[in-house]
XYZ file of C-alpha atoms in Angstrom:
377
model
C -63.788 -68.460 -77.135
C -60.545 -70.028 -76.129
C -60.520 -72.792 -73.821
C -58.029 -71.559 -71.893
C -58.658 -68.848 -69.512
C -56.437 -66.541 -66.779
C -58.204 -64.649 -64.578
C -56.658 -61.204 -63.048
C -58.083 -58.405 -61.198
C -56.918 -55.679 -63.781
C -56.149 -55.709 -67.914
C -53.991 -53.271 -68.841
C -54.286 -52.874 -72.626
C -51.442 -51.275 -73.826
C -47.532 -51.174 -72.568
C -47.021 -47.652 -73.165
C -46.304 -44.667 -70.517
C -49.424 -44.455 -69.252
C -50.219 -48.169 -68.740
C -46.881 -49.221 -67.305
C -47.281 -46.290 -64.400
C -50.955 -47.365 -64.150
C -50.094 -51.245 -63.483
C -47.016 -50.811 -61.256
C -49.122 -48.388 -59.234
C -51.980 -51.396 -59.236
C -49.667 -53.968 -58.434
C -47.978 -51.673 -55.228
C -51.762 -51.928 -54.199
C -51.717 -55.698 -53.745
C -54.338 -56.153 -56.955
C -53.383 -59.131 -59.852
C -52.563 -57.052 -63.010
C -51.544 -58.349 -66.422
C -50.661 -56.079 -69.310
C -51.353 -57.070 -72.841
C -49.299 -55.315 -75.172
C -49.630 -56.352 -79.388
C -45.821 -55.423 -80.353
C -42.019 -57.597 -78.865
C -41.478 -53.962 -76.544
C -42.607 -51.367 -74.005
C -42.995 -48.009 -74.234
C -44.954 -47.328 -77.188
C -43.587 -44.339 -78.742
C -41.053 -43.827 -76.919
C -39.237 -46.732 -78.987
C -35.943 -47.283 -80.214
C -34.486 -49.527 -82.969
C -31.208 -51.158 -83.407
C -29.605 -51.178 -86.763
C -26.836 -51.478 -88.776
C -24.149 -51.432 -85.187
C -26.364 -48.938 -83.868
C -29.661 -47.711 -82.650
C -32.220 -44.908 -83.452
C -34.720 -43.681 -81.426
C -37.551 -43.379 -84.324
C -40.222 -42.490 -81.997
C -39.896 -39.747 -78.913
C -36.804 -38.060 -79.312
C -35.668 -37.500 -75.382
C -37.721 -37.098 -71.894
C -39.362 -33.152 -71.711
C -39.998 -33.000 -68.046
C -42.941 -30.594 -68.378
C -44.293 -31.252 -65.135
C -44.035 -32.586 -61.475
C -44.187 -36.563 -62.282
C -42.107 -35.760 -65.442
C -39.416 -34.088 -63.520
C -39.507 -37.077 -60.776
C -39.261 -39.886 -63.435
C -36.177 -37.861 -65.273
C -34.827 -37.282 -61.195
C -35.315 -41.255 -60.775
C -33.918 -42.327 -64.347
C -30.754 -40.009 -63.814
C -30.151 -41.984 -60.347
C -30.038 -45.234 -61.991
C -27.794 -43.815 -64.946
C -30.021 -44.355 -67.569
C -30.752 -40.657 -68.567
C -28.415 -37.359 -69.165
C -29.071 -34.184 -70.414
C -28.600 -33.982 -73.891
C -29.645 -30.159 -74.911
C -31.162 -26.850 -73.541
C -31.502 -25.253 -77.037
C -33.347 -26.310 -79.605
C -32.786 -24.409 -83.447
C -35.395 -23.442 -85.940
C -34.840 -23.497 -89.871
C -35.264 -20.022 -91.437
C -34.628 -19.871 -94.961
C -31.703 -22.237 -94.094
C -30.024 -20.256 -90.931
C -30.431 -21.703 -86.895
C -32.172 -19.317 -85.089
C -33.019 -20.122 -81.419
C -36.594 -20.846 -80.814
C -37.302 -19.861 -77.520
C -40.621 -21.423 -77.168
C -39.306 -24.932 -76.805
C -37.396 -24.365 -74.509
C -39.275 -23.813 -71.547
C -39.228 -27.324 -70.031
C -34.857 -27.516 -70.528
C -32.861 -28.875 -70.619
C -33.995 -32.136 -72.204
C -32.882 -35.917 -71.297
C -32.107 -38.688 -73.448
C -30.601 -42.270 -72.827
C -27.626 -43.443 -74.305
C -28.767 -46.684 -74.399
C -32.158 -46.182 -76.285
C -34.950 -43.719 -75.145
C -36.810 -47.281 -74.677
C -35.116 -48.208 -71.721
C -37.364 -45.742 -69.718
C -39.747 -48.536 -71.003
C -37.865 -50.886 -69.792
C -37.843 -49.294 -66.793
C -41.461 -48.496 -65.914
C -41.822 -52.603 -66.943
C -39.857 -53.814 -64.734
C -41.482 -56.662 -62.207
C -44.337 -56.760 -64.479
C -46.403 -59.385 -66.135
C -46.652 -58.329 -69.806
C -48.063 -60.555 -72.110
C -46.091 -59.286 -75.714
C -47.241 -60.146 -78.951
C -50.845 -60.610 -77.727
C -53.576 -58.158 -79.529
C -56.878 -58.313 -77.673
C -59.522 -58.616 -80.199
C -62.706 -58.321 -78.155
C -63.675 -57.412 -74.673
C -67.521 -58.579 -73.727
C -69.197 -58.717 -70.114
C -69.834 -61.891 -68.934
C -72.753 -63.164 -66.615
C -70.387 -63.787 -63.238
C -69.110 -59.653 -63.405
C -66.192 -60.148 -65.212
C -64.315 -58.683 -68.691
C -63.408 -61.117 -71.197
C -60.664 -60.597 -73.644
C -60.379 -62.818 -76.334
C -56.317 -62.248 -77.900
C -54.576 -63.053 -80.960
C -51.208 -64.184 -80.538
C -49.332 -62.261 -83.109
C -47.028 -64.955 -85.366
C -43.789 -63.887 -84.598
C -44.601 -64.026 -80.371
C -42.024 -66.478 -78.890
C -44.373 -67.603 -76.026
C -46.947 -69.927 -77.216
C -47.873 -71.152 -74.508
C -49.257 -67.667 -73.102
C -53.187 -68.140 -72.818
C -55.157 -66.884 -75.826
C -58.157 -65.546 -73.219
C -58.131 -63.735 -70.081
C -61.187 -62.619 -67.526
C -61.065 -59.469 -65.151
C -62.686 -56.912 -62.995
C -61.514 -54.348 -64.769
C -59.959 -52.829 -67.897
C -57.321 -50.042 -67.857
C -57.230 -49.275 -71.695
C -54.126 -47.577 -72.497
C -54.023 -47.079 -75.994
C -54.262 -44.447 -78.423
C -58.041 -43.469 -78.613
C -58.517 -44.374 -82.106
C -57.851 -48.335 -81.200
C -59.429 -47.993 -78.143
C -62.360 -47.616 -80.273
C -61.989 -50.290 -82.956
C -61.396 -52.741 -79.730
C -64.158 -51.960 -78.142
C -66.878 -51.335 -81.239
C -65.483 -55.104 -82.153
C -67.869 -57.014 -80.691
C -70.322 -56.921 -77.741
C -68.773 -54.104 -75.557
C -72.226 -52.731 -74.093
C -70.318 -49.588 -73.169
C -72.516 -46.696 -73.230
C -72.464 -44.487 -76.401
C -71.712 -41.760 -74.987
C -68.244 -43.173 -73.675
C -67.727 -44.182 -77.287
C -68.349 -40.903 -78.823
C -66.048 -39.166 -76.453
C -63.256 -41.438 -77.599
C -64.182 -40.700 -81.535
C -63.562 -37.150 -80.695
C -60.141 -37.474 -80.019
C -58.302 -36.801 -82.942
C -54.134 -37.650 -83.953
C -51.875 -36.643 -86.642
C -49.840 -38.994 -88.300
C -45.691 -38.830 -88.687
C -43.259 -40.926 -90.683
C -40.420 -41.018 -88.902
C -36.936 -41.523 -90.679
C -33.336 -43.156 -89.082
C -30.579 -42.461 -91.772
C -27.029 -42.948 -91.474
C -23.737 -41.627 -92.540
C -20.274 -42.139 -93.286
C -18.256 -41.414 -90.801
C -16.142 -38.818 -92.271
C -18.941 -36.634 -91.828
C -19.060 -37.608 -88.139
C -15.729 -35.582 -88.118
C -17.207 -32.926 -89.845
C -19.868 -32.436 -87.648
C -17.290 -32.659 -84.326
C -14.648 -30.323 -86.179
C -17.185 -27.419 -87.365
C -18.586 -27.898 -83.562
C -22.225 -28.277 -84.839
C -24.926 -27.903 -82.125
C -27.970 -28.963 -83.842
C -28.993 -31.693 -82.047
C -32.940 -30.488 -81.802
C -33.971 -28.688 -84.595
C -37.935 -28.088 -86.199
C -38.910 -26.460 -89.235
C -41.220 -24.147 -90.589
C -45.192 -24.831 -90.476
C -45.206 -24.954 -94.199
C -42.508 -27.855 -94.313
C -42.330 -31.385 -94.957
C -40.331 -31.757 -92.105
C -41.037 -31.083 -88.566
C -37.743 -31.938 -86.674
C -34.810 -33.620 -87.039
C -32.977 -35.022 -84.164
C -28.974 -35.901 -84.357
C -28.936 -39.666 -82.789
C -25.344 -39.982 -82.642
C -24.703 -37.070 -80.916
C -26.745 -39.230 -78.027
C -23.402 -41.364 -76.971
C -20.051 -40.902 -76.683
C -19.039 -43.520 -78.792
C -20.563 -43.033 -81.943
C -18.586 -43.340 -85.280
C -20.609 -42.552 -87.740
C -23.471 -39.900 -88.347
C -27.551 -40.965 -87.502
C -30.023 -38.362 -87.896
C -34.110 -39.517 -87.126
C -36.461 -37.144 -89.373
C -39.573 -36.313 -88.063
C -42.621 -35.545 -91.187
C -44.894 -32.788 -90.664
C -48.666 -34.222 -90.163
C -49.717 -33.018 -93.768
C -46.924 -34.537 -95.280
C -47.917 -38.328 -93.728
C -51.317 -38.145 -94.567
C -50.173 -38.039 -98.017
C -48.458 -41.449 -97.419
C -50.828 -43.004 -94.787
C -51.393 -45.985 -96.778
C -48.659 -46.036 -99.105
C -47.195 -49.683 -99.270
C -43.483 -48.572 -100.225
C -42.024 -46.240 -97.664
C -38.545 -45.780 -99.274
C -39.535 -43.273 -101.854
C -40.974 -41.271 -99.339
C -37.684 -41.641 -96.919
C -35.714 -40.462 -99.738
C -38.251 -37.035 -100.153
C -37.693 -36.222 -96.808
C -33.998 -36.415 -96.700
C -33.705 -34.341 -100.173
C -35.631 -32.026 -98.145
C -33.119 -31.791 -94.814
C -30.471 -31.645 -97.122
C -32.205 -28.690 -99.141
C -32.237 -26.919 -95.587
C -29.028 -28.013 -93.186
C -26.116 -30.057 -95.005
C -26.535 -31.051 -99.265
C -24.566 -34.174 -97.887
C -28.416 -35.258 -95.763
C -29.688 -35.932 -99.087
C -27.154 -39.152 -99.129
C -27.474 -41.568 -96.553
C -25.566 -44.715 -96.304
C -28.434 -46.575 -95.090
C -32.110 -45.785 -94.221
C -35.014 -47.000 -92.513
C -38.719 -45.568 -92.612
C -41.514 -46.011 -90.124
C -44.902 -44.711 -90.238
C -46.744 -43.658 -86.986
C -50.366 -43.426 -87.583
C -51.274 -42.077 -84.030
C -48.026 -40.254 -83.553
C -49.439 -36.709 -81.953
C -52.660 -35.697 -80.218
C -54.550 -32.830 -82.434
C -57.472 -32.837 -80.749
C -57.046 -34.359 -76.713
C -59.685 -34.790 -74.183
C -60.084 -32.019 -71.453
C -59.719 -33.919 -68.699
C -57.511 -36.863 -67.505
C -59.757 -40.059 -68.143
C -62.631 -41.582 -69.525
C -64.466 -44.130 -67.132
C -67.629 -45.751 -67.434
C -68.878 -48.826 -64.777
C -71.240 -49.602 -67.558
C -71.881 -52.329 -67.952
C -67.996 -53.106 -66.159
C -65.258 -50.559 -65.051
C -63.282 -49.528 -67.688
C -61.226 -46.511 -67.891
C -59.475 -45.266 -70.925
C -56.080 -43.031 -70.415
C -52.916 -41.475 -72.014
C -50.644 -39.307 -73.291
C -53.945 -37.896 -75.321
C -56.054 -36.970 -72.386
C -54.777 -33.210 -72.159
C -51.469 -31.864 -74.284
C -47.998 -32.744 -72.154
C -47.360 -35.813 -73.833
C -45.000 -37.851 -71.353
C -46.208 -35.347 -68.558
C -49.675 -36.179 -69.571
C -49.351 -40.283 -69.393
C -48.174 -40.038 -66.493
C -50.857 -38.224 -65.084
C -53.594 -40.298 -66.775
C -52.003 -43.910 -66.276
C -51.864 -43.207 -62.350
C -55.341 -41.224 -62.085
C -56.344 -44.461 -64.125
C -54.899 -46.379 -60.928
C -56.449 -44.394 -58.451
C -59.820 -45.001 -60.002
C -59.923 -48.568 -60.663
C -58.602 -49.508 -56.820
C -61.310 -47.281 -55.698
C -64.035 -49.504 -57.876
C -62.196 -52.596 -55.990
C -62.213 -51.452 -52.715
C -58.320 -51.357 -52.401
C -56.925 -48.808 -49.657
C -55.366 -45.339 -50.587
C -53.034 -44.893 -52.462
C -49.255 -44.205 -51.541
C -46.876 -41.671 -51.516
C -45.862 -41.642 -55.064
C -42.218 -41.293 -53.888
C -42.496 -44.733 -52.514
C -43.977 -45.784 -56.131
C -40.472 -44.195 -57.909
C -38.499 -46.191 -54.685
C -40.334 -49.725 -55.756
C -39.741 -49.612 -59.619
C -36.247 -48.569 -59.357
C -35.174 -50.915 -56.405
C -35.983 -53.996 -58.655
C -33.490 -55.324 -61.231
């Protein structure tokens, strides 16, 4: 165990959706929170990448308010200027024509930010104490009532002098199921099996996600033939399952960037391939096959490979708890089937339990939540 040791009342493992709404919600309530987050950003899938002059958002494509706290996060974000609307129609590949698809498009129109869909990220974070580049590697009960989290500081982390260990009352863990249970069948958990099972049972598909780029003659192209694709899926039987025109994001784009989303069959294939490139280049032969010959030919590419990118099989209900042998409740974006919607649900019911295990007072208004994150710079 490391010598050096913070103590907080609240660990939030995991800087995505659902643990940034659960720790701003636990810090309004006057309770010591630190989140510990393994990777340089917030937001978890909802991620963007710069590259080559630009950026790609490899990871959620735009906001889908598909529910009340949706909706009030996109009303919120549109405030402060850091989401538009982007599209209400979203096109389906049929033996290579556009036809609407009117079931996704229920929930339009849909939101993106010109800036990088991970400034919502950066929104939810801000006024937070996030501890990047720190995996936790074990979490064990101790004798005085208290968590322990032993980290590992990740090489490239620019803090060194954050504390390797960190003691608290509670856990919020707000990571994909899967690592939820590697963490906490790591070491001495004592967490009943039960809870443990329940998290096996959750199941995700994989995706490899692909940000390609253009010359920017075809940028014209795209303006001059008025192209509207911006959100368009693909059959069930195809490698693809969307592709999403980046560019056409902000107004100040010169030159082409399309993200390819794989279908879950088609990643599994690649789940542990070491050489993504190949596999980049597939996909794009197989947009280009469907939409524009000229896909097959990027300028420049980048692959990434989400192993937990979509919930197949979600829990029923909106956490997993357990105050054996500590409270710790698990929550996200795969505890019921509205993704964003979902987290945002599950991170503040997540909250709303823990403060009750503390004996914090009720909660707030959560318009006075939204008024607090967006009133701090």
């Amino acid at each position: 165990m490391s010598d050096r040791i913070v103590e907080f009342d609240i660990a939030v493992i995991g800087a995505g959706i659902a643990g940034l709404i659960s720790a701003q919600s636990l810090r309004g309530l006057g309770h010591s929170v630190v989140v510990l987050e393994k990777s340089r950003g917030v937001g978890g899938r909802v991620a963007t990448r710069r590259l080559y002059d630009t950026r790609a958002d490899f990871g959620a494509p735009f906001l889908e308010p598909r529910g009340m706290l949706s909706q009030q996060l996109v009303q919120v974000l549109s405030r402060a200027g850091i989401v538009v609307p982007w599209t209400d129609t979203v096109y389906q590949v049929n033996e290579g024509d556009y036809q609407m698809n009117p079931a996704t498009t229920l929930f339009a129109p849909y939101y993106v930010a010109p800036a990088g869909i991970n400034a919502v990220g950066k929104f939810l974070a801000r006024h937070l104490p996030i501890w990047h580049c720190r995996r936790v590697q074990t979490v064990t009960p101790t004798d005085q009532g208290k968590w322990h989290l032993e980290l590992e500081a990740i090489a490239e982390s620019k803090d060194a002098a954050v504390p390797l260990a960190v003691q608290a009352k509670a856990i919020v863990m707000a990571t994909p199921a899967p690592q939820a249970v590697m963490l906490v069948e790591s070491g001495e958990s004592g967490l009943p099996g039960e809870f443990v099972d329940r998290l096996k049972a959750v199941e995700f598909d994989p995706c490899i996600s692909v940000m390609a780029g253009y010359p920017a003659s075809k940028q014209r192209e795209l303006v001059q033939a008025e192209y509207r694709g911006r959100s368009v899926v693909f059959p069930p039987n195809s490698p693809l399952r969307g592709m999403f025109w980046q560019s056409s994001k902000s107004s100040d784009a010169t030159q082409p960037v399309f993200v390819l989303h794989s279908s879950a069959q088609f990643a599994k294939q690649y789940l542990d391939t070491t050489e993504l490139e190949p596999v980049g280049r597939e996909l794009c032969n197989c947009v280009g096959e469907a939409v524009f010959p000229w896909l097959k030919d990027p300028e420049w590419m980048q692959v990434h490979r989400w192993r937990y990118a979509f919930c197949q099989r979600p829990l029923t209900e909106p956490l997993l708890t357990s105050m054996t042998p500590l409270p710790m409740v698990c929550a996200g974006d795969w505890c019921g089937d509205r993704q964003i919607e979902t987290a945002l649900q599950s991170g503040l019911a997540a909250a709303e339990w823990v403060n009750q295990r503390l004996g914090g007072g009720p909660m707030p208004p959560l318009a006075s939540l939204w008024e607090a994150i967006a009133t701090v710079k």
